[in-house]
Each structure stands twice: as structure tokens, then as C-alpha cells.
Amino acid sequence: MPLSPPAAREAIHKRSYDFNGYRREDGLWDIEGRIRDTKAYDFENAHRGRVAAGDPVHEMEVRLTLNDDFEVVAAEATTHAGPFALCPAIAPNFARLAGLKIGPGWRAAVRKRVGGVEGCTHIVEMVYAMATVAYQTMVPILARKRSGGRPGDGPGKKPALLDSCHVFASDGEVARHSWPDFYTGDKPLPETPEDL
């Protein structure tokens, strides 16, 4: 269902994110992101001069290279466009993300290494979102490779997705059907595959 019809309005700003996940020939994974901000009008910038409508105010890219354990083995970033001449200078700091593991505490760990004056707000925002891009990229392939289950899941272990959103609530229908051992609701468990 689409959003409701908007009120009469004028376009001012557009931010685009683009994320992609890749399986590398060497067995590692590349998760890449790009951010691009544009304005719908021309404006003067003290450091760049005139910025035309549609030209990027911000345009940055970042690549995280991960192993099968969701550990960052390499990271790099670049700034193609920023409002200040100094913007590209901070990109090498993003190599500091190597050694971090995507999972609980990801945002705090990223902030500790490249937050505030040690990074770029726009690149850090992308790095946060890249955790779920990595998950969407890697989990289906790893699950097949490991003959079922999600990474980290195993017999007797609470599935990582359980209670992560309303669909995966431990007392909901998906848990009742997919993870009956962890279902906490009051409906009876399905008895046959047809009940699923």
C-alpha cells in the first residue's frame, strides 16, 4: 500500500543510498555502500563555489570485506564530493573497522573507532546500515553451505531472529511454526506440516 497522497509541495533535497553485497572468489564477502545528497536548487558554497541543482553535495562510498563469521577483515572509504575540502581527509580512518564483528554492539563499536571527529557522519551512517545488508547477503548462502539453520543457530540455541521484530515475536505465528521449541504463546503447536 502506498503512502497517502502528499500535500502540495516543492522538492528541496534528495538523499540516495545504494547498498550491494558480493561473494568474492577468495571466499570473503564485500559489502558496499554509497550515499549521494543533492539539492533541487543551485547554491553557493564557500569551499566549492557554485553547486548546481542535481550535483552531489555529499557523495561517499565505503566497502567492508567480511569473513564467514561476520568479522571485518578490511575496510575502506572514499569521498567523491563533500561540502568542505577537508572531507576526503578522514576516509583512511575507516580502515580502523578491521577486526570488528557485525552483531550485538555493532553501532557502539563503530562509534568508538570512527565516531565524532574520528570519522564522517555520512559514512558512519552507511556503516551502521551495512550490518543488515551483510546479513541479507550472507545468511542465505551460509545457511545452504552449512546444511540448514542460520549462522549462530543450532540445536537448543535461541534463533537470532527471534524477538528481533514484531513478525519474529516469540509468542507469534512465525515462532509457533518455525521455532516451536522457543514459542511462548498460548496457541497449540502445529502437529503436521499441513498445519504450517
PDB file of N, CA, C and O in Angstrom, residues 114-153:
ATOM      1  N   VAL A 114      35.363   5.197  14.839  1.00  0.00           N
ATOM      2  CA  VAL A 114      35.294   6.248  13.808  1.00  0.00           C
ATOM      3  C   VAL A 114      34.175   7.253  14.068  1.00  0.00           C
ATOM      4  O   VAL A 114      33.706   7.920  13.149  1.00  0.00           O
ATOM      5  N   GLY A 115      33.752   7.372  15.305  1.00  0.00           N
ATOM      6  CA  GLY A 115      32.704   8.329  15.638  1.00  0.00           C
ATOM      7  C   GLY A 115      33.259   9.722  15.859  1.00  0.00           C
ATOM      8  O   GLY A 115      34.469   9.917  15.997  1.00  0.00           O
ATOM      9  N   GLY A 116      32.387  10.697  15.885  1.00  0.00           N
ATOM     10  CA  GLY A 116      32.772  12.077  16.168  1.00  0.00           C
ATOM     11  C   GLY A 116      33.836  12.578  15.216  1.00  0.00           C
ATOM     12  O   GLY A 116      33.773  12.357  14.013  1.00  0.00           O
ATOM     13  N   VAL A 117      34.854  13.236  15.745  1.00  0.00           N
ATOM     14  CA  VAL A 117      35.900  13.846  14.924  1.00  0.00           C
ATOM     15  C   VAL A 117      36.826  12.816  14.286  1.00  0.00           C
ATOM     16  O   VAL A 117      37.676  13.165  13.467  1.00  0.00           O
ATOM     17  N   GLU A 118      36.661  11.544  14.630  1.00  0.00           N
ATOM     18  CA  GLU A 118      37.493  10.490  14.037  1.00  0.00           C
ATOM     19  C   GLU A 118      36.893   9.925  12.755  1.00  0.00           C
ATOM     20  O   GLU A 118      37.469   9.022  12.149  1.00  0.00           O
ATOM     21  N   GLY A 119      35.721  10.434  12.350  1.00  0.00           N
ATOM     22  CA  GLY A 119      35.070   9.893  11.160  1.00  0.00           C
ATOM     23  C   GLY A 119      34.248  10.928  10.437  1.00  0.00           C
ATOM     24  O   GLY A 119      34.436  12.128  10.599  1.00  0.00           O
ATOM     25  N   CYS A 120      33.345  10.438   9.636  1.00  0.00           N
ATOM     26  CA  CYS A 120      32.419  11.252   8.840  1.00  0.00           C
ATOM     27  C   CYS A 120      31.009  10.754   9.153  1.00  0.00           C
ATOM     28  O   CYS A 120      30.734   9.560   9.033  1.00  0.00           O
ATOM     29  N   THR A 121      30.140  11.659   9.542  1.00  0.00           N
ATOM     30  CA  THR A 121      28.776  11.292   9.911  1.00  0.00           C
ATOM     31  C   THR A 121      28.091  10.469   8.825  1.00  0.00           C
ATOM     32  O   THR A 121      27.434   9.468   9.100  1.00  0.00           O
ATOM     33  N   HIS A 122      28.264  10.868   7.590  1.00  0.00           N
ATOM     34  CA  HIS A 122      27.555  10.214   6.484  1.00  0.00           C
ATOM     35  C   HIS A 122      28.086   8.805   6.233  1.00  0.00           C
ATOM     36  O   HIS A 122      27.313   7.874   5.993  1.00  0.00           O
ATOM     37  N   ILE A 123      29.393   8.632   6.307  1.00  0.00           N
ATOM     38  CA  ILE A 123      29.959   7.300   6.113  1.00  0.00           C
ATOM     39  C   ILE A 123      29.601   6.405   7.296  1.00  0.00           C
ATOM     40  O   ILE A 123      29.248   5.235   7.117  1.00  0.00           O
ATOM     41  N   VAL A 124      29.639   6.942   8.504  1.00  0.00           N
ATOM     42  CA  VAL A 124      29.277   6.150   9.683  1.00  0.00           C
ATOM     43  C   VAL A 124      27.825   5.674   9.583  1.00  0.00           C
ATOM     44  O   VAL A 124      27.523   4.518   9.888  1.00  0.00           O
ATOM     45  N   GLU A 125      26.916   6.545   9.136  1.00  0.00           N
ATOM     46  CA  GLU A 125      25.515   6.133   8.959  1.00  0.00           C
ATOM     47  C   GLU A 125      25.413   4.954   8.003  1.00  0.00           C
ATOM     48  O   GLU A 125      24.631   4.026   8.223  1.00  0.00           O
ATOM     49  N   MET A 126      26.204   4.986   6.927  1.00  0.00           N
ATOM     50  CA  MET A 126      26.180   3.862   5.991  1.00  0.00           C
ATOM     51  C   MET A 126      26.709   2.598   6.640  1.00  0.00           C
ATOM     52  O   MET A 126      26.144   1.514   6.459  1.00  0.00           O
ATOM     53  N   VAL A 127      27.797   2.727   7.385  1.00  0.00           N
ATOM     54  CA  VAL A 127      28.397   1.553   8.034  1.00  0.00           C
ATOM     55  C   VAL A 127      27.395   0.894   8.983  1.00  0.00           C
ATOM     56  O   VAL A 127      27.306  -0.333   9.054  1.00  0.00           O
ATOM     57  N   TYR A 128      26.620   1.698   9.710  1.00  0.00           N
ATOM     58  CA  TYR A 128      25.579   1.121  10.571  1.00  0.00           C
ATOM     59  C   TYR A 128      24.635   0.237   9.756  1.00  0.00           C
ATOM     60  O   TYR A 128      24.346  -0.899  10.122  1.00  0.00           O
ATOM     61  N   ALA A 129      24.137   0.785   8.649  1.00  0.00           N
ATOM     62  CA  ALA A 129      23.157   0.066   7.835  1.00  0.00           C
ATOM     63  C   ALA A 129      23.756  -1.146   7.138  1.00  0.00           C
ATOM     64  O   ALA A 129      23.035  -2.090   6.799  1.00  0.00           O
ATOM     65  N   MET A 130      25.046  -1.151   6.941  1.00  0.00           N
ATOM     66  CA  MET A 130      25.678  -2.251   6.229  1.00  0.00           C
ATOM     67  C   MET A 130      25.620  -3.559   6.999  1.00  0.00           C
ATOM     68  O   MET A 130      25.771  -4.639   6.417  1.00  0.00           O
ATOM     69  N   ALA A 131      25.374  -3.492   8.292  1.00  0.00           N
ATOM     70  CA  ALA A 131      25.238  -4.723   9.074  1.00  0.00           C
ATOM     71  C   ALA A 131      24.062  -5.550   8.566  1.00  0.00           C
ATOM     72  O   ALA A 131      24.188  -6.766   8.374  1.00  0.00           O
ATOM     73  N   THR A 132      22.926  -4.913   8.329  1.00  0.00           N
ATOM     74  CA  THR A 132      21.768  -5.673   7.850  1.00  0.00           C
ATOM     75  C   THR A 132      21.938  -6.063   6.388  1.00  0.00           C
ATOM     76  O   THR A 132      21.428  -7.095   5.960  1.00  0.00           O
ATOM     77  N   VAL A 133      22.665  -5.272   5.614  1.00  0.00           N
ATOM     78  CA  VAL A 133      22.966  -5.647   4.226  1.00  0.00           C
ATOM     79  C   VAL A 133      23.846  -6.898   4.229  1.00  0.00           C
ATOM     80  O   VAL A 133      23.629  -7.822   3.438  1.00  0.00           O
ATOM     81  N   ALA A 134      24.818  -6.946   5.118  1.00  0.00           N
ATOM     82  CA  ALA A 134      25.671  -8.132   5.240  1.00  0.00           C
ATOM     83  C   ALA A 134      24.832  -9.353   5.594  1.00  0.00           C
ATOM     84  O   ALA A 134      25.006 -10.436   5.008  1.00  0.00           O
ATOM     85  N   TYR A 135      23.922  -9.169   6.525  1.00  0.00           N
ATOM     86  CA  TYR A 135      23.073 -10.282   6.939  1.00  0.00           C
ATOM     87  C   TYR A 135      22.249 -10.801   5.752  1.00  0.00           C
ATOM     88  O   TYR A 135      22.198 -11.999   5.487  1.00  0.00           O
ATOM     89  N   GLN A 136      21.622  -9.868   5.014  1.00  0.00           N
ATOM     90  CA  GLN A 136      20.797 -10.269   3.866  1.00  0.00           C
ATOM     91  C   GLN A 136      21.640 -10.927   2.773  1.00  0.00           C
ATOM     92  O   GLN A 136      21.165 -11.803   2.065  1.00  0.00           O
ATOM     93  N   THR A 137      22.875 -10.502   2.635  1.00  0.00           N
ATOM     94  CA  THR A 137      23.763 -11.057   1.619  1.00  0.00           C
ATOM     95  C   THR A 137      24.268 -12.436   2.003  1.00  0.00           C
ATOM     96  O   THR A 137      24.245 -13.374   1.193  1.00  0.00           O
ATOM     97  N   MET A 138      24.715 -12.585   3.225  1.00  0.00           N
ATOM     98  CA  MET A 138      25.471 -13.756   3.623  1.00  0.00           C
ATOM     99  C   MET A 138      24.650 -14.917   4.167  1.00  0.00           C
ATOM    100  O   MET A 138      24.964 -16.078   3.911  1.00  0.00           O
ATOM    101  N   VAL A 139      23.616 -14.618   4.929  1.00  0.00           N
ATOM    102  CA  VAL A 139      22.889 -15.685   5.630  1.00  0.00           C
ATOM    103  C   VAL A 139      22.299 -16.732   4.695  1.00  0.00           C
ATOM    104  O   VAL A 139      22.470 -17.932   4.944  1.00  0.00           O
ATOM    105  N   PRO A 140      21.624 -16.362   3.609  1.00  0.00           N
ATOM    106  CA  PRO A 140      21.070 -17.431   2.764  1.00  0.00           C
ATOM    107  C   PRO A 140      22.138 -18.358   2.191  1.00  0.00           C
ATOM    108  O   PRO A 140      21.941 -19.571   2.126  1.00  0.00           O
ATOM    109  N   ILE A 141      23.274 -17.801   1.803  1.00  0.00           N
ATOM    110  CA  ILE A 141      24.351 -18.622   1.237  1.00  0.00           C
ATOM    111  C   ILE A 141      24.998 -19.476   2.325  1.00  0.00           C
ATOM    112  O   ILE A 141      25.239 -20.673   2.138  1.00  0.00           O
ATOM    113  N   LEU A 142      25.274 -18.873   3.472  1.00  0.00           N
ATOM    114  CA  LEU A 142      25.897 -19.621   4.562  1.00  0.00           C
ATOM    115  C   LEU A 142      24.982 -20.715   5.088  1.00  0.00           C
ATOM    116  O   LEU A 142      25.444 -21.797   5.453  1.00  0.00           O
ATOM    117  N   ALA A 143      23.678 -20.447   5.130  1.00  0.00           N
ATOM    118  CA  ALA A 143      22.740 -21.462   5.614  1.00  0.00           C
ATOM    119  C   ALA A 143      22.753 -22.682   4.706  1.00  0.00           C
ATOM    120  O   ALA A 143      22.761 -23.817   5.182  1.00  0.00           O
ATOM    121  N   ARG A 144      22.779 -22.447   3.399  1.00  0.00           N
ATOM    122  CA  ARG A 144      22.851 -23.575   2.461  1.00  0.00           C
ATOM    123  C   ARG A 144      24.187 -24.299   2.601  1.00  0.00           C
ATOM    124  O   ARG A 144      24.253 -25.523   2.603  1.00  0.00           O
ATOM    125  N   LYS A 145      25.256 -23.512   2.731  1.00  0.00           N
ATOM    126  CA  LYS A 145      26.600 -24.085   2.862  1.00  0.00           C
ATOM    127  C   LYS A 145      26.707 -24.952   4.118  1.00  0.00           C
ATOM    128  O   LYS A 145      27.364 -25.984   4.127  1.00  0.00           O
ATOM    129  N   ARG A 146      26.038 -24.539   5.172  1.00  0.00           N
ATOM    130  CA  ARG A 146      26.117 -25.255   6.450  1.00  0.00           C
ATOM    131  C   ARG A 146      24.973 -26.248   6.625  1.00  0.00           C
ATOM    132  O   ARG A 146      24.715 -26.709   7.719  1.00  0.00           O
ATOM    133  N   SER A 147      24.273 -26.530   5.544  1.00  0.00           N
ATOM    134  CA  SER A 147      23.191 -27.523   5.544  1.00  0.00           C
ATOM    135  C   SER A 147      22.073 -27.192   6.507  1.00  0.00           C
ATOM    136  O   SER A 147      21.640 -28.020   7.291  1.00  0.00           O
ATOM    137  N   GLY A 148      21.590 -25.976   6.442  1.00  0.00           N
ATOM    138  CA  GLY A 148      20.424 -25.589   7.226  1.00  0.00           C
ATOM    139  C   GLY A 148      20.781 -24.749   8.426  1.00  0.00           C
ATOM    140  O   GLY A 148      21.899 -24.751   8.901  1.00  0.00           O
ATOM    141  N   GLY A 149      19.782 -23.997   8.886  1.00  0.00           N
ATOM    142  CA  GLY A 149      19.962 -23.127  10.041  1.00  0.00           C
ATOM    143  C   GLY A 149      20.641 -21.835   9.673  1.00  0.00           C
ATOM    144  O   GLY A 149      21.218 -21.690   8.609  1.00  0.00           O
ATOM    145  N   ARG A 150      20.566 -20.897  10.539  1.00  0.00           N
ATOM    146  CA  ARG A 150      21.224 -19.614  10.348  1.00  0.00           C
ATOM    147  C   ARG A 150      22.522 -19.610  11.137  1.00  0.00           C
ATOM    148  O   ARG A 150      22.634 -20.301  12.143  1.00  0.00           O
ATOM    149  N   PRO A 151      23.517 -18.817  10.693  1.00  0.00           N
ATOM    150  CA  PRO A 151      24.760 -18.762  11.460  1.00  0.00           C
ATOM    151  C   PRO A 151      24.477 -18.418  12.918  1.00  0.00           C
ATOM    152  O   PRO A 151      23.718 -17.495  13.208  1.00  0.00           O
ATOM    153  N   GLY A 152      25.052 -19.180  13.800  1.00  0.00           N
ATOM    154  CA  GLY A 152      24.850 -18.939  15.225  1.00  0.00           C
ATOM    155  C   GLY A 152      23.706 -19.744  15.812  1.00  0.00           C
ATOM    156  O   GLY A 152      23.628 -19.925  17.008  1.00  0.00           O
ATOM    157  N   ASP A 153      22.781 -20.226  14.957  1.00  0.00           N
ATOM    158  CA  ASP A 153      21.686 -21.048  15.439  1.00  0.00           C
ATOM    159  C   ASP A 153      22.149 -22.493  15.503  1.00  0.00           C
ATOM    160  O   ASP A 153      22.983 -22.939  14.737  1.00  0.00           O
TER     161      ASP A 153
END
